[in-house]
Amino acid sequence: MLAALAGDAKSYHLLLNEVAPLLRGYFRRRLGGAAEDIEDLVQDTLIAIHSRRATYDGERPFTAWMFALARYKMVDMLRRSRAEISLDGLEEILSGGDFEAATQARMDIDALLASLPAKQARVIRETKLEGWSVAEAAASGGLSVADVKVSVHRGLKQLALRLKDK
Amino acid sequence: MTMDTGRLIDSLAEDLRPVPPRAVERRMALALAAGMAVSALVTAAGLGIRADLLIALQGHIIWMKAFYVGTLAVLAACASTRLARPDLALPGWLWLFCLPVLVLAALAASELAHTPPQDWMALWLGKSWKVCPFLVLGLSVPIFLALLRALGKLAPTRLRSTGALAGITAGASAALVYCLHCPESSASFVITWYSAGIALAGLIGAALGPRLLRW
């Protein structure tokens, strides 16, 4: 986003493309509703990201800013359609809650895993995040069970080192 | 549908122009300055600058007034600029608004203590208490409109608070301009009637915010 603010259209294009599915997931989880509404909100939010990009403060997390826009657009739409939603539900919608935190955590993890060799990153993702067994991971990657175990072990060790450095 | 979104992203990326640093602050400051310039013109042309302005500037009373409304204006301007960003909440330093009020209240109290009680009403009501709050409110209109225009291009998400703070900013900076005209000279007058005009502007801002600031 910082590159985008400086006028780099290529990074900006990449960012918007990455952000669109996140927004889609965010709205789908909050609203459930019709796919059309969700896509409208995604587009509204993308336009808001664009036309109000000056309000992004580079020293603060991008996702928090983006979800604040998304939440505003969603509440605005709900208010306009006067949809009847229960008050406890509304509170959860307004507070944004777990999904934002989870998304930020996932982006952190993605960034960390990207720093590992592809094989290690993949097996860690499969065994530690997706909850596959070692045997399943070995079968899907065409590796031996021992190879998977060693890769996971080495990868995690690398990550631990990297986190300690930070 | 996803196709449309893809195309939208393409067109947004094509439309990208760099954003100068501190664009939010710049836009708000510009709006405030432009609004105050209009208010000053209206004051000069419509109300007239007080004839003894140059003499008054040597005294401390006009500075007392300017300090009070100036501090309020700066605080409210900073707070509303903050709220122009969608991910920021009301600042933790809102209590600072109490400081100028307390200082002026102390001044007003000591002023009353040095005045015989039969003159208190004259001190408090001055000559213009009936019009002062409304003139301040009137002068705040151009400033409020300029701030609304700026905020409309930014991304406030707490529309009522933003409206209220924009109203207070407009009211307090209008009061600062109004010092050019107003010949009143007591702290108890300022803390009552200036504050009333500013509070009125804030209330109207809070009432209109959710409607006028939507984007």
Coordinates of C-alpha atoms in Angstrom, one line a residue:
Chain A
M1 CA 0.0 0.0 0.0
L2 CA 2.9 2.3 0.7
A3 CA 4.1 1.7 -2.8
A4 CA 0.6 2.4 -4.1
L5 CA 0.5 5.7 -2.2
A6 CA 3.7 6.7 -3.9
G7 CA 2.1 5.9 -7.2
D8 CA 3.3 2.4 -8.1
A9 CA 0.4 1.0 -10.1
K10 CA 1.8 -2.5 -10.3
S11 CA 2.0 -3.1 -6.6
Y12 CA -1.3 -1.4 -6.2
H13 CA -2.9 -3.8 -8.7
L14 CA -1.4 -6.7 -6.9
L15 CA -2.6 -5.5 -3.5
L16 CA -6.2 -4.9 -4.7
N17 CA -6.3 -8.4 -6.2
E18 CA -5.0 -9.9 -3.0
V19 CA -7.5 -7.9 -0.9
A20 CA -10.6 -8.7 -2.9
P21 CA -10.9 -12.3 -1.7
L22 CA -10.2 -11.3 1.9
L23 CA -13.1 -8.8 1.7
R24 CA -15.3 -11.4 0.1
G25 CA -14.6 -13.7 3.0
Y26 CA -15.2 -11.0 5.5
F27 CA -18.6 -10.0 4.1
R28 CA -19.7 -13.6 3.6
R29 CA -18.9 -14.5 7.1
R30 CA -20.7 -11.4 8.5
L31 CA -23.7 -11.4 6.2
G32 CA -24.2 -14.8 4.8
G33 CA -26.6 -13.2 2.3
A34 CA -26.8 -13.1 -1.4
A35 CA -23.7 -13.4 -3.5
E36 CA -24.7 -10.2 -5.3
D37 CA -24.8 -8.1 -2.2
I38 CA -21.5 -9.4 -1.1
E39 CA -19.9 -8.6 -4.4
D40 CA -21.4 -5.1 -4.3
L41 CA -19.9 -4.5 -0.9
V42 CA -16.5 -5.8 -2.1
Q43 CA -16.6 -3.4 -5.0
D44 CA -17.8 -0.5 -2.8
T45 CA -14.9 -1.2 -0.4
L46 CA -12.4 -1.4 -3.2
I47 CA -13.6 1.9 -4.5
A48 CA -13.4 3.3 -1.0
I49 CA -9.8 2.0 -0.6
H50 CA -9.0 3.8 -3.8
S51 CA -10.8 7.1 -3.4
R52 CA -9.9 7.4 0.3
R53 CA -6.4 6.0 0.2
A54 CA -5.1 9.3 1.5
T55 CA -6.5 8.4 4.9
Y56 CA -4.2 5.4 5.3
D57 CA -1.5 6.2 7.7
G58 CA 1.6 4.2 6.7
E59 CA 2.6 3.7 10.3
R60 CA -0.5 1.7 11.1
P61 CA -1.5 -1.8 10.0
F62 CA -3.0 -1.8 6.5
T63 CA -5.6 -4.5 7.3
A64 CA -7.0 -2.6 10.3
W65 CA -7.6 0.4 8.0
M66 CA -9.1 -1.7 5.2
F67 CA -11.5 -3.6 7.5
A68 CA -12.5 -0.3 9.1
L69 CA -13.6 0.8 5.6
A70 CA -15.2 -2.5 4.9
R71 CA -17.1 -2.4 8.2
Y72 CA -18.3 1.1 7.5
K73 CA -19.6 0.1 4.1
M74 CA -21.3 -2.9 5.5
V75 CA -23.1 -1.0 8.3
D76 CA -24.1 1.6 5.8
M77 CA -25.6 -0.9 3.6
L78 CA -27.4 -2.6 6.4
R79 CA -28.8 0.7 7.6
R80 CA -29.9 1.6 4.1
S81 CA -31.7 -1.6 3.5
R82 CA -33.1 -1.4 7.1
A83 CA -32.4 -5.0 7.4
E84 CA -33.7 -6.3 10.7
I85 CA -30.8 -7.7 12.6
S86 CA -30.9 -8.5 16.3
L87 CA -28.9 -6.3 18.6
D88 CA -26.5 -8.9 19.8
G89 CA -25.8 -9.8 16.2
L90 CA -25.2 -6.1 15.4
E91 CA -22.6 -5.8 18.2
E92 CA -20.7 -8.7 16.7
I93 CA -20.8 -7.1 13.3
L94 CA -19.7 -3.8 14.6
S95 CA -16.8 -5.1 16.6
G96 CA -15.3 -6.9 13.6
G97 CA -14.0 -9.4 16.0
D98 CA -12.1 -12.6 15.3
F99 CA -12.0 -12.5 11.6
E100 CA -9.8 -9.4 11.4
A101 CA -7.4 -10.8 14.0
A102 CA -7.3 -14.1 12.3
T103 CA -6.7 -12.5 8.9
Q104 CA -3.9 -10.5 10.3
A105 CA -2.4 -13.5 12.0
R106 CA -2.7 -15.5 8.7
M107 CA -1.0 -12.7 6.8
D108 CA 1.9 -12.8 9.4
I109 CA 2.1 -16.6 9.0
D110 CA 2.1 -16.3 5.3
A111 CA 4.9 -13.8 5.3
L112 CA 7.0 -16.1 7.7
L113 CA 6.3 -19.2 5.6
A114 CA 7.3 -17.4 2.5
S115 CA 10.7 -17.0 3.9
L116 CA 11.3 -20.8 4.0
P117 CA 12.1 -23.1 1.2
A118 CA 8.9 -24.1 -0.7
K119 CA 9.0 -27.7 0.4
Q120 CA 9.3 -26.9 4.1
A121 CA 6.6 -24.2 3.9
R122 CA 4.2 -26.6 2.2
V123 CA 4.6 -29.5 4.7
I124 CA 4.3 -27.1 7.7
R125 CA 1.2 -25.6 6.2
E126 CA -0.3 -29.1 5.6
T127 CA 0.6 -30.7 8.9
K128 CA 0.5 -27.8 11.3
L129 CA -2.2 -25.5 9.8
E130 CA -4.5 -27.8 7.8
G131 CA -4.3 -30.6 10.3
W132 CA -3.2 -33.3 7.9
S133 CA -1.4 -36.4 9.1
V134 CA 2.3 -36.8 8.2
A135 CA 1.3 -39.7 6.0
E136 CA -1.2 -37.6 4.1
A137 CA 1.3 -34.8 3.6
A138 CA 3.8 -37.3 2.3
A139 CA 1.3 -38.8 -0.1
S140 CA 0.2 -35.5 -1.5
G141 CA 3.7 -34.2 -2.0
G142 CA 5.1 -37.5 -3.3
L143 CA 7.6 -37.6 -0.4
S144 CA 8.7 -40.2 2.1
V145 CA 7.3 -40.0 5.6
A146 CA 10.7 -39.4 7.0
D147 CA 11.3 -36.6 4.5
V148 CA 8.2 -34.8 5.7
K149 CA 9.1 -35.2 9.3
V150 CA 12.6 -33.8 8.7
S151 CA 11.3 -30.9 6.6
V152 CA 8.8 -29.9 9.2
H153 CA 11.4 -30.1 11.9
R154 CA 13.9 -28.0 10.0
G155 CA 11.3 -25.5 8.9
L156 CA 10.0 -24.9 12.4
K157 CA 13.5 -24.5 13.7
Q158 CA 14.2 -21.9 11.1
L159 CA 11.0 -20.1 12.0
A160 CA 11.8 -20.1 15.7
L161 CA 15.2 -18.6 14.9
R162 CA 13.7 -15.9 12.8
L163 CA 11.2 -15.0 15.4
K164 CA 13.9 -14.8 18.0
D165 CA 15.8 -12.4 15.8
K166 CA 12.9 -10.1 15.6
Chain B
M1 CA -19.4 -10.9 -11.0
T2 CA -15.9 -11.8 -10.2
M3 CA -15.1 -10.6 -13.7
D4 CA -16.5 -7.2 -13.0
T5 CA -14.5 -6.9 -9.8
G6 CA -11.4 -7.8 -11.8
R7 CA -12.2 -5.1 -14.3
L8 CA -12.9 -2.7 -11.5
I9 CA -9.5 -3.4 -10.0
D10 CA -7.8 -2.8 -13.4
S11 CA -9.5 0.6 -13.8
L12 CA -8.7 1.6 -10.2
A13 CA -5.1 0.7 -10.7
E14 CA -5.0 2.7 -13.9
D15 CA -6.4 5.7 -12.1
L16 CA -3.7 5.7 -9.5
R17 CA -2.0 8.9 -8.7
P18 CA 0.5 9.4 -5.9
V19 CA -0.8 10.9 -2.7
P20 CA 1.3 13.5 -1.0
P21 CA 2.4 12.8 2.6
R22 CA 0.1 14.2 5.3
A23 CA -2.7 14.7 2.8
V24 CA -5.3 14.4 5.5
E25 CA -3.8 17.1 7.7
R26 CA -3.2 19.3 4.8
R27 CA -6.8 19.1 3.5
M28 CA -8.3 19.8 7.0
A29 CA -5.9 22.7 7.6
L30 CA -6.8 24.2 4.2
A31 CA -10.5 23.9 4.8
L32 CA -10.2 25.5 8.2
A33 CA -8.1 28.4 6.8
A34 CA -10.5 29.0 3.9
G35 CA -13.5 28.9 6.2
M36 CA -12.0 31.3 8.6
A37 CA -11.0 33.7 5.8
V38 CA -14.7 33.8 4.7
S39 CA -15.8 34.4 8.3
A40 CA -13.2 37.2 8.7
L41 CA -14.5 38.9 5.6
V42 CA -18.1 38.6 6.8
T43 CA -17.0 40.1 10.1
A44 CA -15.2 42.9 8.5
A45 CA -17.9 43.7 6.0
G46 CA -21.0 42.9 8.0
L47 CA -20.3 43.5 11.7
G48 CA -17.3 45.8 11.5
I49 CA -14.0 45.5 13.2
R50 CA -14.0 47.1 16.6
A51 CA -12.6 50.6 16.3
D52 CA -10.2 50.2 19.2
L53 CA -8.8 46.9 18.0
L54 CA -5.2 48.2 18.0
I55 CA -5.5 49.5 21.5
A56 CA -7.2 46.3 22.6
L57 CA -4.3 44.3 21.2
Q58 CA -2.1 46.0 23.7
G59 CA -4.2 44.9 26.6
H60 CA -4.6 41.4 27.9
I61 CA -8.3 40.9 27.7
I62 CA -8.5 40.2 24.0
W63 CA -5.6 37.7 24.4
M64 CA -7.5 36.0 27.2
K65 CA -10.4 35.6 24.8
A66 CA -8.2 34.5 22.0
F67 CA -6.4 32.0 24.2
Y68 CA -9.6 30.4 25.3
V69 CA -11.3 29.9 21.9
G70 CA -8.0 29.3 20.2
T71 CA -7.1 26.4 22.4
L72 CA -10.5 24.9 22.0
A73 CA -10.3 25.4 18.2
V74 CA -6.9 23.7 18.0
L75 CA -7.9 20.8 20.2
A76 CA -11.2 20.2 18.3
A77 CA -9.4 20.6 14.9
C78 CA -6.8 17.9 15.9
A79 CA -9.5 15.6 17.2
S80 CA -11.7 15.9 14.0
T81 CA -8.7 15.4 11.8
R82 CA -8.0 12.2 13.7
L83 CA -11.5 11.0 13.2
A84 CA -11.1 11.6 9.4
R85 CA -9.2 8.3 9.4
P86 CA -11.5 5.3 9.5
D87 CA -9.4 3.1 11.9
L88 CA -8.9 5.7 14.6
A89 CA -11.2 6.2 17.6
L90 CA -11.7 9.3 19.7
P91 CA -8.4 10.4 21.1
G92 CA -7.6 9.7 24.8
W93 CA -6.7 13.4 25.3
L94 CA -10.3 14.7 25.0
W95 CA -10.1 15.7 28.7
L96 CA -7.7 18.5 27.6
F97 CA -10.8 20.4 26.6
C98 CA -11.3 21.0 30.3
L99 CA -8.1 22.9 30.7
P100 CA -9.0 26.2 28.9
V101 CA -12.4 26.0 30.4
L102 CA -11.0 25.7 33.9
V103 CA -8.4 28.5 33.4
L104 CA -11.1 30.8 32.2
A105 CA -13.5 29.8 35.0
A106 CA -10.7 30.7 37.5
L107 CA -10.2 34.0 35.8
A108 CA -14.0 34.7 35.9
A109 CA -14.1 33.8 39.5
S110 CA -11.3 36.1 40.5
E111 CA -12.9 38.8 38.3
L112 CA -16.2 38.5 40.2
A113 CA -14.4 38.5 43.5
H114 CA -13.0 41.9 42.6
T115 CA -16.3 43.3 41.5
P116 CA -19.0 44.5 43.9
P117 CA -22.0 42.1 43.7
Q118 CA -24.4 44.8 42.3
D119 CA -22.3 45.0 39.1
W120 CA -22.1 41.2 38.6
M121 CA -25.1 41.1 36.2
A122 CA -23.6 43.9 34.0
L123 CA -20.3 42.0 33.9
W124 CA -21.9 38.7 33.0
L125 CA -24.4 40.0 30.5
G126 CA -22.3 42.7 28.9
K127 CA -24.0 44.6 26.1
S128 CA -24.4 41.8 23.6
W129 CA -25.2 38.6 25.4
K130 CA -28.4 38.2 23.4
V131 CA -26.6 38.2 20.0
C132 CA -23.2 36.9 20.9
P133 CA -23.9 33.1 20.7
F134 CA -25.8 33.5 17.5
L135 CA -23.2 35.7 15.8
V136 CA -20.6 33.1 16.7
L137 CA -22.9 30.4 15.4
G138 CA -23.5 32.3 12.2
L139 CA -19.8 32.9 11.6
S140 CA -19.2 29.2 12.1
V141 CA -21.3 28.3 9.1
P142 CA -18.7 28.9 6.4
I143 CA -16.1 27.1 8.5
F144 CA -18.4 24.2 9.2
L145 CA -19.2 23.8 5.5
A146 CA -15.6 23.8 4.5
L147 CA -14.8 21.2 7.1
L148 CA -17.7 19.0 6.0
R149 CA -16.5 19.2 2.4
A150 CA -13.0 18.1 3.4
L151 CA -14.3 15.3 5.7
G152 CA -16.6 14.1 2.9
K153 CA -13.5 13.3 0.8
L154 CA -11.8 11.6 3.7
A155 CA -13.1 8.6 5.6
P156 CA -14.7 9.3 8.9
T157 CA -16.6 6.3 10.3
R158 CA -17.9 7.8 13.6
L159 CA -20.2 10.3 12.0
R160 CA -21.9 11.8 15.0
S161 CA -18.6 12.4 17.0
T162 CA -17.0 13.7 13.8
G163 CA -19.9 16.1 13.2
A164 CA -19.8 17.3 16.8
L165 CA -16.1 17.9 16.7
A166 CA -16.2 19.6 13.3
G167 CA -19.0 21.8 14.8
I168 CA -16.9 22.7 17.8
T169 CA -13.9 23.4 15.6
A170 CA -16.0 25.7 13.5
G171 CA -17.6 27.4 16.5
A172 CA -14.4 28.0 18.3
S173 CA -12.5 29.3 15.3
A174 CA -15.5 31.5 14.4
A175 CA -15.3 32.8 18.0
L176 CA -11.7 33.6 17.4
V177 CA -12.6 35.6 14.3
Y178 CA -15.5 37.2 16.3
C179 CA -12.9 38.6 18.7
L180 CA -12.1 41.1 16.0
H181 CA -15.5 42.6 16.4
C182 CA -16.7 41.9 19.9
P183 CA -15.9 44.7 22.5
E184 CA -16.9 42.7 25.5
S185 CA -14.2 42.4 28.1
S186 CA -15.2 40.1 31.0
A187 CA -14.1 36.5 31.5
S188 CA -17.6 35.6 32.8
F189 CA -19.1 36.9 29.6
V190 CA -16.8 34.9 27.4
I191 CA -17.1 31.7 29.3
T192 CA -20.9 31.9 29.1
W193 CA -21.8 33.4 25.8
Y194 CA -18.9 32.4 23.6
S195 CA -19.1 28.9 25.0
A196 CA -22.8 28.8 24.3
G197 CA -22.2 29.7 20.6
I198 CA -19.5 27.0 20.4
A199 CA -21.6 24.4 22.1
L200 CA -24.6 25.2 19.8
A201 CA -22.3 24.7 16.8
G202 CA -21.2 21.4 18.3
L203 CA -24.7 20.2 18.9
I204 CA -25.8 21.1 15.4
G205 CA -22.7 19.3 14.0
A206 CA -23.6 16.2 16.0
A207 CA -27.2 16.3 14.7
L208 CA -26.2 16.8 11.1
G209 CA -23.1 14.7 11.1
P210 CA -24.7 11.3 10.4
R211 CA -26.6 12.7 7.5
L212 CA -24.1 15.1 5.9
L213 CA -20.9 13.1 6.4
R214 CA -22.0 9.8 4.8
W215 CA -19.9 8.5 2.0

